[in-house]
């Protein structure tokens, strides 16, 4: 499957992803700038904050409870904000596009 990250400079990078990874891990593995994953994927740092493209919001599901709590104290949160460590890659998300928010 492929995932596209829209970077803070407006450029985008499309990378290959294995199913059942945390989206944050895919980003870190591919050195996507602006996604650091400082807490290791525990929904406790928000350095993996992304905006999910509108057409992918339903497929990526609802925020988890710890994610919701973390986002409540995160800067720049929008309706389509997600912590990318709380999104699991799967074939159903092939073509997923997210915008990197950075921290
Ligand atoms: Fe820390 Fe996602 S990696 S909240």
mmCIF file with all atom_site columns, C-alpha atoms and ligand atoms in Angstrom:
data_model
loop_
_atom_site.group_PDB
_atom_site.id
_atom_site.type_symbol
_atom_site.label_atom_id
_atom_site.label_alt_id
_atom_site.label_comp_id
_atom_site.label_asym_id
_atom_site.label_entity_id
_atom_site.label_seq_id
_atom_site.pdbx_PDB_ins_code
_atom_site.Cartn_x
_atom_site.Cartn_y
_atom_site.Cartn_z
_atom_site.occupancy
_atom_site.B_iso_or_equiv
_atom_site.pdbx_formal_charge
_atom_site.auth_seq_id
_atom_site.auth_comp_id
_atom_site.auth_asym_id
_atom_site.auth_atom_id
_atom_site.pdbx_PDB_model_num
ATOM   1   C  CA  . UNK A 1 1   ? 0.000   0.000  0.000  1.00 0.00 ? 1   UNK A CA  1
ATOM   2   C  CA  . UNK A 1 2   ? 0.993   3.617  -0.430 1.00 0.00 ? 2   UNK A CA  1
ATOM   3   C  CA  . UNK A 1 3   ? 0.600   6.634  1.806  1.00 0.00 ? 3   UNK A CA  1
ATOM   4   C  CA  . UNK A 1 4   ? 1.098   10.271 0.837  1.00 0.00 ? 4   UNK A CA  1
ATOM   5   C  CA  . UNK A 1 5   ? 2.384   12.809 3.336  1.00 0.00 ? 5   UNK A CA  1
ATOM   6   C  CA  . UNK A 1 6   ? 1.866   16.454 2.451  1.00 0.00 ? 6   UNK A CA  1
ATOM   7   C  CA  . UNK A 1 7   ? 4.780   18.271 4.041  1.00 0.00 ? 7   UNK A CA  1
ATOM   8   C  CA  . UNK A 1 8   ? 4.854   21.642 5.739  1.00 0.00 ? 8   UNK A CA  1
ATOM   9   C  CA  . UNK A 1 9   ? 6.513   23.236 2.690  1.00 0.00 ? 9   UNK A CA  1
ATOM   10  C  CA  . UNK A 1 10  ? 3.572   22.128 0.539  1.00 0.00 ? 10  UNK A CA  1
ATOM   11  C  CA  . UNK A 1 11  ? 5.457   19.362 -1.243 1.00 0.00 ? 11  UNK A CA  1
ATOM   12  C  CA  . UNK A 1 12  ? 4.328   15.788 -0.872 1.00 0.00 ? 12  UNK A CA  1
ATOM   13  C  CA  . UNK A 1 13  ? 5.968   12.416 -0.512 1.00 0.00 ? 13  UNK A CA  1
ATOM   14  C  CA  . UNK A 1 14  ? 4.375   9.117  -1.346 1.00 0.00 ? 14  UNK A CA  1
ATOM   15  C  CA  . UNK A 1 15  ? 5.891   6.106  0.381  1.00 0.00 ? 15  UNK A CA  1
ATOM   16  C  CA  . UNK A 1 16  ? 5.306   2.370  0.490  1.00 0.00 ? 16  UNK A CA  1
ATOM   17  C  CA  . UNK A 1 17  ? 3.829   1.046  3.722  1.00 0.00 ? 17  UNK A CA  1
ATOM   18  C  CA  . UNK A 1 18  ? 3.351   -2.430 5.106  1.00 0.00 ? 18  UNK A CA  1
ATOM   19  C  CA  . UNK A 1 19  ? -0.035  -3.233 6.589  1.00 0.00 ? 19  UNK A CA  1
ATOM   20  C  CA  . UNK A 1 20  ? -0.449  -3.192 10.372 1.00 0.00 ? 20  UNK A CA  1
ATOM   21  C  CA  . UNK A 1 21  ? 2.119   -0.530 11.122 1.00 0.00 ? 21  UNK A CA  1
ATOM   22  C  CA  . UNK A 1 22  ? 1.404   2.623  13.039 1.00 0.00 ? 22  UNK A CA  1
ATOM   23  C  CA  . UNK A 1 23  ? 1.243   5.414  10.494 1.00 0.00 ? 23  UNK A CA  1
ATOM   24  C  CA  . UNK A 1 24  ? 3.715   7.342  12.662 1.00 0.00 ? 24  UNK A CA  1
ATOM   25  C  CA  . UNK A 1 25  ? 6.209   4.459  12.313 1.00 0.00 ? 25  UNK A CA  1
ATOM   26  C  CA  . UNK A 1 26  ? 5.845   4.553  8.535  1.00 0.00 ? 26  UNK A CA  1
ATOM   27  C  CA  . UNK A 1 27  ? 6.622   8.281  8.624  1.00 0.00 ? 27  UNK A CA  1
ATOM   28  C  CA  . UNK A 1 28  ? 9.633   7.903  10.920 1.00 0.00 ? 28  UNK A CA  1
ATOM   29  C  CA  . UNK A 1 29  ? 10.916  4.954  8.874  1.00 0.00 ? 29  UNK A CA  1
ATOM   30  C  CA  . UNK A 1 30  ? 10.797  7.159  5.796  1.00 0.00 ? 30  UNK A CA  1
ATOM   31  C  CA  . UNK A 1 31  ? 12.275  10.226 7.554  1.00 0.00 ? 31  UNK A CA  1
ATOM   32  C  CA  . UNK A 1 32  ? 9.188   12.341 6.923  1.00 0.00 ? 32  UNK A CA  1
ATOM   33  C  CA  . UNK A 1 33  ? 10.037  15.782 8.320  1.00 0.00 ? 33  UNK A CA  1
ATOM   34  C  CA  . UNK A 1 34  ? 7.691   17.033 11.044 1.00 0.00 ? 34  UNK A CA  1
ATOM   35  C  CA  . UNK A 1 35  ? 6.761   13.615 12.400 1.00 0.00 ? 35  UNK A CA  1
ATOM   36  C  CA  . UNK A 1 36  ? 9.023   12.679 15.278 1.00 0.00 ? 36  UNK A CA  1
ATOM   37  C  CA  . UNK A 1 37  ? 7.074   10.129 17.301 1.00 0.00 ? 37  UNK A CA  1
ATOM   38  C  CA  . UNK A 1 38  ? 8.804   11.135 20.509 1.00 0.00 ? 38  UNK A CA  1
ATOM   39  C  CA  . UNK A 1 39  ? 6.653   9.051  22.850 1.00 0.00 ? 39  UNK A CA  1
ATOM   40  C  CA  . UNK A 1 40  ? 7.010   5.909  20.761 1.00 0.00 ? 40  UNK A CA  1
ATOM   41  C  CA  . UNK A 1 41  ? 3.365   5.808  19.793 1.00 0.00 ? 41  UNK A CA  1
ATOM   42  C  CA  . UNK A 1 42  ? 1.623   6.107  23.142 1.00 0.00 ? 42  UNK A CA  1
ATOM   43  C  CA  . UNK A 1 43  ? -0.568  9.105  22.235 1.00 0.00 ? 43  UNK A CA  1
ATOM   44  C  CA  . UNK A 1 44  ? 1.403   11.129 24.761 1.00 0.00 ? 44  UNK A CA  1
ATOM   45  C  CA  . UNK A 1 45  ? 3.418   13.695 22.796 1.00 0.00 ? 45  UNK A CA  1
ATOM   46  C  CA  . UNK A 1 46  ? 1.541   14.881 19.685 1.00 0.00 ? 46  UNK A CA  1
ATOM   47  C  CA  . UNK A 1 47  ? 4.765   15.021 17.640 1.00 0.00 ? 47  UNK A CA  1
ATOM   48  C  CA  . UNK A 1 48  ? 2.977   12.813 15.133 1.00 0.00 ? 48  UNK A CA  1
ATOM   49  C  CA  . UNK A 1 49  ? -0.005  15.145 14.583 1.00 0.00 ? 49  UNK A CA  1
ATOM   50  C  CA  . UNK A 1 50  ? -1.509  15.043 11.079 1.00 0.00 ? 50  UNK A CA  1
ATOM   51  C  CA  . UNK A 1 51  ? -4.593  16.342 9.317  1.00 0.00 ? 51  UNK A CA  1
ATOM   52  C  CA  . UNK A 1 52  ? -6.369  13.532 7.489  1.00 0.00 ? 52  UNK A CA  1
ATOM   53  C  CA  . UNK A 1 53  ? -7.557  14.385 3.972  1.00 0.00 ? 53  UNK A CA  1
ATOM   54  C  CA  . UNK A 1 54  ? -11.391 14.701 3.935  1.00 0.00 ? 54  UNK A CA  1
ATOM   55  C  CA  . UNK A 1 55  ? -11.942 11.663 1.735  1.00 0.00 ? 55  UNK A CA  1
ATOM   56  C  CA  . UNK A 1 56  ? -9.991  9.484  4.183  1.00 0.00 ? 56  UNK A CA  1
ATOM   57  C  CA  . UNK A 1 57  ? -11.598 10.531 7.435  1.00 0.00 ? 57  UNK A CA  1
ATOM   58  C  CA  . UNK A 1 58  ? -14.162 7.772  7.566  1.00 0.00 ? 58  UNK A CA  1
ATOM   59  C  CA  . UNK A 1 59  ? -11.713 5.019  6.623  1.00 0.00 ? 59  UNK A CA  1
ATOM   60  C  CA  . UNK A 1 60  ? -9.244  6.083  9.312  1.00 0.00 ? 60  UNK A CA  1
ATOM   61  C  CA  . UNK A 1 61  ? -11.905 5.788  11.996 1.00 0.00 ? 61  UNK A CA  1
ATOM   62  C  CA  . UNK A 1 62  ? -12.491 7.610  15.247 1.00 0.00 ? 62  UNK A CA  1
ATOM   63  C  CA  . UNK A 1 63  ? -9.876  9.025  17.593 1.00 0.00 ? 63  UNK A CA  1
ATOM   64  C  CA  . UNK A 1 64  ? -8.908  6.742  20.465 1.00 0.00 ? 64  UNK A CA  1
ATOM   65  C  CA  . UNK A 1 65  ? -9.586  7.949  23.992 1.00 0.00 ? 65  UNK A CA  1
ATOM   66  C  CA  . UNK A 1 66  ? -5.946  8.717  24.908 1.00 0.00 ? 66  UNK A CA  1
ATOM   67  C  CA  . UNK A 1 67  ? -5.588  10.412 21.538 1.00 0.00 ? 67  UNK A CA  1
ATOM   68  C  CA  . UNK A 1 68  ? -8.623  12.556 22.243 1.00 0.00 ? 68  UNK A CA  1
ATOM   69  C  CA  . UNK A 1 69  ? -7.141  13.589 25.602 1.00 0.00 ? 69  UNK A CA  1
ATOM   70  C  CA  . UNK A 1 70  ? -3.775  14.447 24.051 1.00 0.00 ? 70  UNK A CA  1
ATOM   71  C  CA  . UNK A 1 71  ? -5.338  16.471 21.257 1.00 0.00 ? 71  UNK A CA  1
ATOM   72  C  CA  . UNK A 1 72  ? -7.325  18.447 23.829 1.00 0.00 ? 72  UNK A CA  1
ATOM   73  C  CA  . UNK A 1 73  ? -4.045  20.094 24.856 1.00 0.00 ? 73  UNK A CA  1
ATOM   74  C  CA  . UNK A 1 74  ? -2.404  20.268 21.438 1.00 0.00 ? 74  UNK A CA  1
ATOM   75  C  CA  . UNK A 1 75  ? -1.930  23.386 19.334 1.00 0.00 ? 75  UNK A CA  1
ATOM   76  C  CA  . UNK A 1 76  ? -3.595  23.722 15.931 1.00 0.00 ? 76  UNK A CA  1
ATOM   77  C  CA  . UNK A 1 77  ? -6.156  20.962 16.333 1.00 0.00 ? 77  UNK A CA  1
ATOM   78  C  CA  . UNK A 1 78  ? -8.836  20.737 13.656 1.00 0.00 ? 78  UNK A CA  1
ATOM   79  C  CA  . UNK A 1 79  ? -11.772 18.422 13.110 1.00 0.00 ? 79  UNK A CA  1
ATOM   80  C  CA  . UNK A 1 80  ? -9.601  16.182 10.938 1.00 0.00 ? 80  UNK A CA  1
ATOM   81  C  CA  . UNK A 1 81  ? -6.682  16.070 13.386 1.00 0.00 ? 81  UNK A CA  1
ATOM   82  C  CA  . UNK A 1 82  ? -5.303  12.664 14.254 1.00 0.00 ? 82  UNK A CA  1
ATOM   83  C  CA  . UNK A 1 83  ? -2.246  11.375 16.023 1.00 0.00 ? 83  UNK A CA  1
ATOM   84  C  CA  . UNK A 1 84  ? -0.675  9.232  13.354 1.00 0.00 ? 84  UNK A CA  1
ATOM   85  C  CA  . UNK A 1 85  ? 0.509   6.697  15.935 1.00 0.00 ? 85  UNK A CA  1
ATOM   86  C  CA  . UNK A 1 86  ? -3.160  5.878  16.491 1.00 0.00 ? 86  UNK A CA  1
ATOM   87  C  CA  . UNK A 1 87  ? -3.821  5.044  12.827 1.00 0.00 ? 87  UNK A CA  1
ATOM   88  C  CA  . UNK A 1 88  ? -3.013  1.474  11.747 1.00 0.00 ? 88  UNK A CA  1
ATOM   89  C  CA  . UNK A 1 89  ? -2.051  0.923  8.147  1.00 0.00 ? 89  UNK A CA  1
ATOM   90  C  CA  . UNK A 1 90  ? -4.110  -1.592 6.201  1.00 0.00 ? 90  UNK A CA  1
ATOM   91  C  CA  . UNK A 1 91  ? -4.907  -2.342 2.583  1.00 0.00 ? 91  UNK A CA  1
ATOM   92  C  CA  . UNK A 1 92  ? -8.154  -0.441 3.115  1.00 0.00 ? 92  UNK A CA  1
ATOM   93  C  CA  . UNK A 1 93  ? -6.032  2.677  3.558  1.00 0.00 ? 93  UNK A CA  1
ATOM   94  C  CA  . UNK A 1 94  ? -4.092  2.240  0.311  1.00 0.00 ? 94  UNK A CA  1
ATOM   95  C  CA  . UNK A 1 95  ? -3.744  5.754  -1.117 1.00 0.00 ? 95  UNK A CA  1
ATOM   96  C  CA  . UNK A 1 96  ? -4.236  7.482  2.246  1.00 0.00 ? 96  UNK A CA  1
ATOM   97  C  CA  . UNK A 1 97  ? -3.246  11.146 2.298  1.00 0.00 ? 97  UNK A CA  1
ATOM   98  C  CA  . UNK A 1 98  ? -2.401  13.126 5.404  1.00 0.00 ? 98  UNK A CA  1
ATOM   99  C  CA  . UNK A 1 99  ? -0.929  16.557 5.976  1.00 0.00 ? 99  UNK A CA  1
ATOM   100 C  CA  . UNK A 1 100 ? 1.951   16.813 8.429  1.00 0.00 ? 100 UNK A CA  1
ATOM   101 C  CA  . UNK A 1 101 ? 1.231   19.380 11.137 1.00 0.00 ? 101 UNK A CA  1
ATOM   102 C  CA  . UNK A 1 102 ? 4.525   19.219 12.999 1.00 0.00 ? 102 UNK A CA  1
ATOM   103 C  CA  . UNK A 1 103 ? 5.050   20.198 16.598 1.00 0.00 ? 103 UNK A CA  1
HETATM 104 FE FE1 . LIG B 2 .   ? 3.583   10.466 20.525 1.00 0.00 ? 1   LIG B FE1 1
HETATM 105 FE FE2 . LIG B 2 .   ? 1.968   9.788  18.497 1.00 0.00 ? 1   LIG B FE2 1
HETATM 106 S  S1  . LIG B 2 .   ? 4.054   9.353  18.748 1.00 0.00 ? 1   LIG B S1  1
HETATM 107 S  S2  . LIG B 2 .   ? 1.516   10.901 20.264 1.00 0.00 ? 1   LIG B S2  1
#
